[in-house]
Short mmCIF file of C-alpha atoms in Angstrom, two decimals:
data_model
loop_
_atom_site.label_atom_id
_atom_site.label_comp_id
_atom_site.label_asym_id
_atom_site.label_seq_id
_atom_site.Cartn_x
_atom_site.Cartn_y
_atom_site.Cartn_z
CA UNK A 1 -14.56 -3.50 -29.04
CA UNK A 2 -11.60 -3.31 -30.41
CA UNK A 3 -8.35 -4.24 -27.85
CA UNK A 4 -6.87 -1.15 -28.96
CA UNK A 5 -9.73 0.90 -27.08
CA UNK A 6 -8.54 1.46 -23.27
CA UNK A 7 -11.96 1.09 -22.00
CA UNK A 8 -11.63 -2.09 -23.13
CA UNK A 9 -9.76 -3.08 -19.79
CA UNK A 10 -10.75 -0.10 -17.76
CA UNK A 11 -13.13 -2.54 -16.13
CA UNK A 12 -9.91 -4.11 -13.80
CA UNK A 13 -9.38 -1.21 -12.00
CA UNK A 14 -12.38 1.68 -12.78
CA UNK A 15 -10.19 3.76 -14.28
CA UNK A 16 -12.80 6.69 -16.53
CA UNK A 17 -11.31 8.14 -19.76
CA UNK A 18 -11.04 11.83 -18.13
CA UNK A 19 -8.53 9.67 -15.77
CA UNK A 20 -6.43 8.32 -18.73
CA UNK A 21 -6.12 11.14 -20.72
CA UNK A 22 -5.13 13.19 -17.36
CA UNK A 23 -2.44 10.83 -17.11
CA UNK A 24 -1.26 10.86 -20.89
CA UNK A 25 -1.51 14.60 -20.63
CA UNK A 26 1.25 14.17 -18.06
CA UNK A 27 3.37 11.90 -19.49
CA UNK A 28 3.49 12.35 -23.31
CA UNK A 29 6.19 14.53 -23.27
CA UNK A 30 7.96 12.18 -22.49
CA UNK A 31 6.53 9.20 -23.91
CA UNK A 32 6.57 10.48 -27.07
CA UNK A 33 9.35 9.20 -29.84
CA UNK A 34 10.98 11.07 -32.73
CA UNK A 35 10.33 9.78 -36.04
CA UNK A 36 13.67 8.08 -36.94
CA UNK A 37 13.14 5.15 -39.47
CA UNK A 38 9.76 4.14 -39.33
CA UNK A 39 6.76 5.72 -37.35
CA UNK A 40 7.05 4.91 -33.68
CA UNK A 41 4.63 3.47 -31.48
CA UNK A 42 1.92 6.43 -29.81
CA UNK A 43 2.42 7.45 -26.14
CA UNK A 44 -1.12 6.49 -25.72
CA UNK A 45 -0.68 2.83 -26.87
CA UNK A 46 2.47 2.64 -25.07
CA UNK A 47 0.50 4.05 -21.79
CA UNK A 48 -2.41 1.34 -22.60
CA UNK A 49 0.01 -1.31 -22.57
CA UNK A 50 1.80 -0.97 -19.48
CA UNK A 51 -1.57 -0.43 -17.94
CA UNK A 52 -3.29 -3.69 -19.08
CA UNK A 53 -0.08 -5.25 -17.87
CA UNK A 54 -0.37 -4.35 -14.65
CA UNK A 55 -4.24 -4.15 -14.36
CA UNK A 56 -4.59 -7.70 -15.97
CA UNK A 57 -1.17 -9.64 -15.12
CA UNK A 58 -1.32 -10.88 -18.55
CA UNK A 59 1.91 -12.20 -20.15
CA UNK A 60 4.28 -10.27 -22.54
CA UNK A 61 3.19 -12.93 -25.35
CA UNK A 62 -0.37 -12.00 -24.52
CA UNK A 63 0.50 -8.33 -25.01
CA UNK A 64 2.11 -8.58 -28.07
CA UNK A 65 -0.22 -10.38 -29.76
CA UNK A 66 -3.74 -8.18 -28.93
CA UNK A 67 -1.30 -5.35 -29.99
CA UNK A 68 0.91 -6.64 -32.86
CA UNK A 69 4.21 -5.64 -31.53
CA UNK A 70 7.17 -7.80 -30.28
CA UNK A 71 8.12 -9.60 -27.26
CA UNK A 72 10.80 -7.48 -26.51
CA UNK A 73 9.02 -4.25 -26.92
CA UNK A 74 6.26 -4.78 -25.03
CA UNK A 75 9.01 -6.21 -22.58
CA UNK A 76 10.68 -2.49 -22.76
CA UNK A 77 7.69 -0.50 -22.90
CA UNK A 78 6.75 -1.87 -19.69
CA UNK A 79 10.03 -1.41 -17.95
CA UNK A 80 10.31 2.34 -19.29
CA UNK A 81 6.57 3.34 -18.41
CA UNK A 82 6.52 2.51 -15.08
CA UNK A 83 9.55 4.39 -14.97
CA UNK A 84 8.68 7.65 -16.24
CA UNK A 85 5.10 7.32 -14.09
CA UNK A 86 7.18 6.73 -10.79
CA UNK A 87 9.25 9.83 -11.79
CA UNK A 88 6.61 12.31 -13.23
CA UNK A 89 3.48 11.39 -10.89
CA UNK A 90 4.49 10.81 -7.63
CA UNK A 91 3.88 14.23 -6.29
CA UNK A 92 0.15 14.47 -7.50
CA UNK A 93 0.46 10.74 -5.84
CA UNK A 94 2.04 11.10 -2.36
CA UNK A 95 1.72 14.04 -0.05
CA UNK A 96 4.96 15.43 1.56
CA UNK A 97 5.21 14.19 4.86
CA UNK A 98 5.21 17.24 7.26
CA UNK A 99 3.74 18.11 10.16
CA UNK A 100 0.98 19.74 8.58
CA UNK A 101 -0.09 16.33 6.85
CA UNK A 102 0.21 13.91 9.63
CA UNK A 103 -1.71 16.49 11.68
CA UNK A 104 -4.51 15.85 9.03
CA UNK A 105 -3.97 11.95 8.66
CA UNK A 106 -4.43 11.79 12.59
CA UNK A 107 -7.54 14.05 12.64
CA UNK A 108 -8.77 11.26 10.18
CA UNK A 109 -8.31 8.74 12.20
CA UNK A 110 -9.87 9.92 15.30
CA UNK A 111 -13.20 10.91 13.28
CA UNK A 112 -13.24 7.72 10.62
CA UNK A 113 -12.00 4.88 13.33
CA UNK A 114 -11.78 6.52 16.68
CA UNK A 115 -8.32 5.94 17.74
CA UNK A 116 -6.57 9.63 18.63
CA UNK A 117 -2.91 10.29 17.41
CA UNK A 118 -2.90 7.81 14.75
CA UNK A 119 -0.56 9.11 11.63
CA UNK A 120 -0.63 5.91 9.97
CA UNK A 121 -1.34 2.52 10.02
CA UNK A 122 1.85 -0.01 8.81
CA UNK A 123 2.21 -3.16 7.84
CA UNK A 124 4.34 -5.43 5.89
CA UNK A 125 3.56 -7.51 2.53
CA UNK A 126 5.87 -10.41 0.28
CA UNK A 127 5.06 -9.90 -3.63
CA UNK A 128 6.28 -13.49 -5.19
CA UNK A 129 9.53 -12.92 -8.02
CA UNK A 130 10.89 -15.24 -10.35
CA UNK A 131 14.37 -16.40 -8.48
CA UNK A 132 16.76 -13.47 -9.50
CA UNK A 133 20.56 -14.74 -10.70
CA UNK A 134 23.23 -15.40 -7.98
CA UNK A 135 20.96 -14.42 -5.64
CA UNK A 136 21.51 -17.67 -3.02
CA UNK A 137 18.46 -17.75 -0.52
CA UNK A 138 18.41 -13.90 0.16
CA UNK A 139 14.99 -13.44 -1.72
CA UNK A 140 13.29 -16.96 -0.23
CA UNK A 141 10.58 -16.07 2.13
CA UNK A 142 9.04 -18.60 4.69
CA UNK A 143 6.29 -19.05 2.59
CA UNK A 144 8.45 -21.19 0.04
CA UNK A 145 8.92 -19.23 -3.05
CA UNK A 146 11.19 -16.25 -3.89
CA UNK A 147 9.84 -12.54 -3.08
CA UNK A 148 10.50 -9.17 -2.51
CA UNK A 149 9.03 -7.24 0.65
CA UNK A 150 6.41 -3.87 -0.11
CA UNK A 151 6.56 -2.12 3.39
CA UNK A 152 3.35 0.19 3.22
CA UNK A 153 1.79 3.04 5.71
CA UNK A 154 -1.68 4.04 4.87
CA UNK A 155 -3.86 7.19 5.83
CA UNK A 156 -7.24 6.95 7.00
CA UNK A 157 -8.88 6.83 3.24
CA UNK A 158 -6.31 3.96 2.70
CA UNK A 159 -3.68 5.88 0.20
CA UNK A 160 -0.22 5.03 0.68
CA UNK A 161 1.86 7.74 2.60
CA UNK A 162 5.06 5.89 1.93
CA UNK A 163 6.14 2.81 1.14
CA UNK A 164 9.47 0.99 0.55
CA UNK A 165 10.15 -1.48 -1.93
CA UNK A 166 12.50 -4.21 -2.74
CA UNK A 167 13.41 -5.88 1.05
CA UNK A 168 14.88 -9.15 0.64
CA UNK A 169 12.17 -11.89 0.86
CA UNK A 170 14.47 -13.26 3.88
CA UNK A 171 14.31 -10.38 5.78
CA UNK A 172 13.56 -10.93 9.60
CA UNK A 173 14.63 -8.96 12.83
CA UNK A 174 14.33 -5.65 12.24
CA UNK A 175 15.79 -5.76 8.56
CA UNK A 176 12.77 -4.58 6.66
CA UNK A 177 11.88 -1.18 8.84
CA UNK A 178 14.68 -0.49 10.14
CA UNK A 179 16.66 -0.33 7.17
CA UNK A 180 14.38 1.86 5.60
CA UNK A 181 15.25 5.46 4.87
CA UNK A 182 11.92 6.23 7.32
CA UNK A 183 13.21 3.37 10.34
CA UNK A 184 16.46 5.76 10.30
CA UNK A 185 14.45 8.48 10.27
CA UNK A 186 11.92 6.82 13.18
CA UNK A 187 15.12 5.62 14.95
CA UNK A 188 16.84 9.28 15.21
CA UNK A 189 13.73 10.82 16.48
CA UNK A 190 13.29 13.25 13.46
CA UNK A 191 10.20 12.41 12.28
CA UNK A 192 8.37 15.83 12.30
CA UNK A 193 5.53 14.29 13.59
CA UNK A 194 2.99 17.26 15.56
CA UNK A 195 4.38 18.00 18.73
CA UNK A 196 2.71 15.40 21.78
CA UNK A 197 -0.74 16.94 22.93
CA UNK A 198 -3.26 15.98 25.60
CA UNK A 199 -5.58 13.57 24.26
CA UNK A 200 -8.53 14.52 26.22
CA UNK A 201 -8.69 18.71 27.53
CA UNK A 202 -6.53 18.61 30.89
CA UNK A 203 -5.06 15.16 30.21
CA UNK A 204 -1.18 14.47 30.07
CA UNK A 205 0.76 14.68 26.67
CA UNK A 206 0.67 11.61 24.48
CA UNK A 207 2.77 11.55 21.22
CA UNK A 208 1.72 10.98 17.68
CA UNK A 209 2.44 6.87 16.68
CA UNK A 210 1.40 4.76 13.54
CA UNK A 211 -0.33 1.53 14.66
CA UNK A 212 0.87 -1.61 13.32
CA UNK A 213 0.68 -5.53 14.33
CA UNK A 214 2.58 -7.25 17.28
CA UNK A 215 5.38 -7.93 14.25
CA UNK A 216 6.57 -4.63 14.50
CA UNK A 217 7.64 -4.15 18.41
CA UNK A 218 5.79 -1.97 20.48
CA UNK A 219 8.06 1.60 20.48
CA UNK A 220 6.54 5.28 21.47
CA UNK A 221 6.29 5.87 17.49
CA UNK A 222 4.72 2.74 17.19
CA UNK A 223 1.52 1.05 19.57
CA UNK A 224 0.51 -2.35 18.43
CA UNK A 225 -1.87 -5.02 20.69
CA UNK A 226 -1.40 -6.43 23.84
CA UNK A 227 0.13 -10.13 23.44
CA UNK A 228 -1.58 -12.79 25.13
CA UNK A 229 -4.69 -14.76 25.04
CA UNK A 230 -5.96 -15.02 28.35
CA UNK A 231 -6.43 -10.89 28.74
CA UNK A 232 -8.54 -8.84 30.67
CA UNK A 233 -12.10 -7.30 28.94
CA UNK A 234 -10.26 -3.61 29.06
CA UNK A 235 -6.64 -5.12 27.10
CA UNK A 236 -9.39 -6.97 24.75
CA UNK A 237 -11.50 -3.93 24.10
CA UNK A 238 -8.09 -1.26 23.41
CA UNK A 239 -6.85 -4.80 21.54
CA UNK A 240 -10.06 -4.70 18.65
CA UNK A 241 -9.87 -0.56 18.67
CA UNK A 242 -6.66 -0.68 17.46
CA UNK A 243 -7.19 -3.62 14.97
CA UNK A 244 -9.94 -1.39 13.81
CA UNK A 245 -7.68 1.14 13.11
CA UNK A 246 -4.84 -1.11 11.83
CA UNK A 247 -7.45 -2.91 9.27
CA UNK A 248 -7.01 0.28 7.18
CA UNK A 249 -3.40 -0.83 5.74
CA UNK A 250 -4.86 -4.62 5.40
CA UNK A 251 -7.52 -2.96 2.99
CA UNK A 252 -4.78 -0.66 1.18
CA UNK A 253 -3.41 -3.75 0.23
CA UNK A 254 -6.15 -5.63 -0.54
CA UNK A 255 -7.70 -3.16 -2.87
CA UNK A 256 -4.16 -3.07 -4.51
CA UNK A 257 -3.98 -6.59 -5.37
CA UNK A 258 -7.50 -7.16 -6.05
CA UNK A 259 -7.38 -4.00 -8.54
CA UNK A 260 -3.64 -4.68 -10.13
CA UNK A 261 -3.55 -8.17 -10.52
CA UNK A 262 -0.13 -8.68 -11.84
CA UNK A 263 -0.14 -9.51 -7.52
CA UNK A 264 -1.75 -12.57 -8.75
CA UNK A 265 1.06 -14.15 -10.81
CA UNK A 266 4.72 -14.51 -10.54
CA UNK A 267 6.57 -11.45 -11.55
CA UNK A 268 8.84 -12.44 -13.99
CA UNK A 269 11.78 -9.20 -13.86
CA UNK A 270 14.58 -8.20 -12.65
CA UNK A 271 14.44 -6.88 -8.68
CA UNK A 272 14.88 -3.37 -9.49
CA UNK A 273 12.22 -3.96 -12.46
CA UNK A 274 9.89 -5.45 -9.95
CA UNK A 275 10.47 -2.29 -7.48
CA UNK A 276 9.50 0.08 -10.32
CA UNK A 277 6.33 -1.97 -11.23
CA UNK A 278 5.27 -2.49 -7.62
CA UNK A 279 6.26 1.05 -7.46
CA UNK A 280 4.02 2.48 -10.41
CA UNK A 281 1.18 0.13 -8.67
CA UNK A 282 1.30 2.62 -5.53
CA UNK A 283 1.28 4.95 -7.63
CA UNK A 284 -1.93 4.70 -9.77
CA UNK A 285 -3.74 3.37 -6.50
CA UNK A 286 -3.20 6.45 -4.20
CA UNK A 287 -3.87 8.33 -7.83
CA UNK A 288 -7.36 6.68 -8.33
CA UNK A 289 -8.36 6.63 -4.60
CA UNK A 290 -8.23 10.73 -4.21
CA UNK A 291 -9.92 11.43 -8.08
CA UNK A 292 -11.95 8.26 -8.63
CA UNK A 293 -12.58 6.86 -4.82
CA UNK A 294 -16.56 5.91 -5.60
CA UNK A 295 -15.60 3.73 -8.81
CA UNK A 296 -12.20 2.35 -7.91
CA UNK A 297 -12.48 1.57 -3.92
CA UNK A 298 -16.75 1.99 -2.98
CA UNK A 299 -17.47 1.78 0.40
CA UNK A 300 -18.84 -2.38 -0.42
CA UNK A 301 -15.61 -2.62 -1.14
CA UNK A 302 -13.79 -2.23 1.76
CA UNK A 303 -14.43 -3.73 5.65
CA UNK A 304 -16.75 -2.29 7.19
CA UNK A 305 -18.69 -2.41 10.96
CA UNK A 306 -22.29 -2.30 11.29
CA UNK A 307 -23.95 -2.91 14.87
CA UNK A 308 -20.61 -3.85 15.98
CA UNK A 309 -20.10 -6.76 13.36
CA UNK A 310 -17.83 -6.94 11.02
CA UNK A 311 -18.70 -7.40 7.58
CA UNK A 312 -15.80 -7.79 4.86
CA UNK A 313 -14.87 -6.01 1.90
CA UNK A 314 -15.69 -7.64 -1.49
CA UNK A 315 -12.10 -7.37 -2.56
CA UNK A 316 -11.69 -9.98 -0.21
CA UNK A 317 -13.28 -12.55 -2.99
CA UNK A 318 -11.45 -10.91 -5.85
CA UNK A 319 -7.70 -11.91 -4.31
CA UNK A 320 -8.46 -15.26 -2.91
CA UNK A 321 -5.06 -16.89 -4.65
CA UNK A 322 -3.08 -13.70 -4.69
CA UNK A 323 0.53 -13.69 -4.27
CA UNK A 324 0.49 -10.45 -1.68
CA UNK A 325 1.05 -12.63 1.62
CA UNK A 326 1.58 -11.47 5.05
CA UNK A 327 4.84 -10.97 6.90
CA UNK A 328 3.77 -14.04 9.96
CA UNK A 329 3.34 -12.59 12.99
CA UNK A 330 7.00 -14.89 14.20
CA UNK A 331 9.00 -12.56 11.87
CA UNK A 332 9.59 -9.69 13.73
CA UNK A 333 10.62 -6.37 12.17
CA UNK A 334 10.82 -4.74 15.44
CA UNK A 335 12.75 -5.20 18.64
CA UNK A 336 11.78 -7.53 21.24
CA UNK A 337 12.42 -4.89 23.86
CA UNK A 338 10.19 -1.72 24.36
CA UNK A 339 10.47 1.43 26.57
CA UNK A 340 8.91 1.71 29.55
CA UNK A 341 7.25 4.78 28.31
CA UNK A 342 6.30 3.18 25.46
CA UNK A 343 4.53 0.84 28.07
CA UNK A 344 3.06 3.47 29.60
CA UNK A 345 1.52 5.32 26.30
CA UNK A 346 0.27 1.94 25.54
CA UNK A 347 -1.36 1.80 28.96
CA UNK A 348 -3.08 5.33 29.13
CA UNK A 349 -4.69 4.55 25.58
CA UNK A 350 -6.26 1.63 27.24
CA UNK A 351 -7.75 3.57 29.95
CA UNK A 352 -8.93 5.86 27.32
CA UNK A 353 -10.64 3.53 25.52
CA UNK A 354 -11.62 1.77 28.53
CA UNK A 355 -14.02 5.55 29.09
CA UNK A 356 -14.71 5.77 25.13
CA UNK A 357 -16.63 2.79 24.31
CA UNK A 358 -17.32 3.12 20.53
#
């Protein structure tokens, strides 16, 4: 088969032919070049390129020679592709976030993992760059390499709702969230989050959160586990409920870098290159989970509970060695300090769990 032929590498990331050509359809508008001096390169090889690169992680060389075209083209292919599929896909890609569609995300989460008022789960990833120029120590993470931070939120189906791309690798106490366009937003209070609701008929009003790890600070937008290891069986039990529901964003990622492994190699670009690719990644992954969801992310694939055990996705296997690391639990991107009615939230999901044993 010829390495022309896109189903030659649709096998990375189970992306059908009706898929590609969708996307082409899309995008050769503007992917398309005016004969000048000499016939230009197709949108559809253009398309296929930037796709291998990101599906495979192979090297520009590598590129240009299954393709016959230079080193620099293939370089600015890339670069303008993920571009144009960032800026002419992202609303088939995201959803807006209104109140109507976090209403939706938290009905999924009560019916697919049991934990009410959930619009989201978060968490924090470092993808390792190549050192960018001048750039001092701002991009070296604690791991021991350069990187740039993808800050992700994922629905119940795990699709990216939003992310945020291009955090300093250094970034620590409350940098990453916080300076986010959606931390200002979190921070202010003008989320438009569904107005709080009882959570059980007759109950008190409990507000709509995301669920993340203890890195994040407990706030009333945000409930994350009880610290401690000496707790009680009722903080243990709300404790694996809401890791249940947090494990969503952990597979989001996962599938991500086992599907696009350019995760599994140094990026070599400039930052805001790196943003755009990472970007386009997002893209294509919430893009093939909504049209494609049985090929690209089957339910093997992803954790899973069965008679209360858990029994991990295969993507697990496929990213042993990837690059997409954790933010450690010791870097916090939240505030120490929490509300007391944060507390309190907190505490009345316990007790709810504590009479919802599932």
């Amino acid at each position: 088969m010829s390495n022309r032929d896109p189903e030659w590498y649709f096998m990375y990331f189970r992306m059908d032919c009706d898929q590609f050509e969708w996307i082409l359809k899309r995008l050769r508008p503007v992917l398309e070049r005016k004969y000048v001096v000499r016939e230009p390169l197709s949108a559809k090889l253009r398309l296929m390129v930037t796709l291998r690169f990101l599906a495979t992680g192979d090297s520009y060389f590598t590129l240009a020679t299954c393709y016959r075209i230079g080193i620099s083209t293939v370089c600015k292919i890339i670069q303008e592709v993920c571009v144009l599929l960032n800026a002419h896909l992202a609303h088939y890609a995201f959803p807006p976030l209104t109140e109507s569609t976090w209403k939706t995300v938290s009905d999924e989460f009560a019916v697919n993992w049991n934990f009410p008022h959930t619009c989201g789960a978060i968490d924090g990833k470092h993808a390792k760059i190549r050192a960018p120029n001048n750039s001092g120590s701002l991009y070296w993470c604690y791991k021991g390499y350069f990187s740039i931070v993808l800050l992700g939120i994922a629905d119940a189906h795990y699709r990216f709702l939003y992310v945020s791309i291009g955090s300093y690798g250094s970034s620590s106490d409350g940098g990453i969230l916080k300076d986010s366009q959606l931390g200002r937003i979190l921070e202010a209070g003008k989320i438009n989050f569904p107005k709080s609701s009882p959570i059980i008929p007759g109950g008190e009003n409990i507000p709509y959160f995301f669920v993340g790890d203890e890195a994040f600070g407990l706030r009333e937008w945000c409930q994350v586990p009880y610290a401690g290891r000496f707790l009680g069986q009722d903080y243990q039990n709300f404790n694996m409920r809401l890791s249940r529901a947090r494990r969503v964003i952990e597979n989001a990622f996962g599938i991500l870098s086992a599907r696009w492994r350019i995760f599994h190699r140094t990026i070599c670009a400039a930052p805001e290159t790196v943003d755009s690719m990472i970007q386009a990644t997002v893209t294509l992954h919430n893009l093939l989970c909504t049209s494609n969801k049985h090929n690209y992310a089957p339910p093997k694939y992803t954790d899973r509970e069965q008679n209360g055990r858990l029994i991990e996705g295969e993507w697990r296997e496929e990213v042993r060695g990837s690059i997409l690391q954790d933010i450690p639990a010791n870097i916090h991107i939240g505030s120490h300090n929490y509300t007391r009615n944060a507390s309190r939230i907190r505490d009345y999901l316990k007790d709810y769990v504590k009479g919802n044993r599932i």
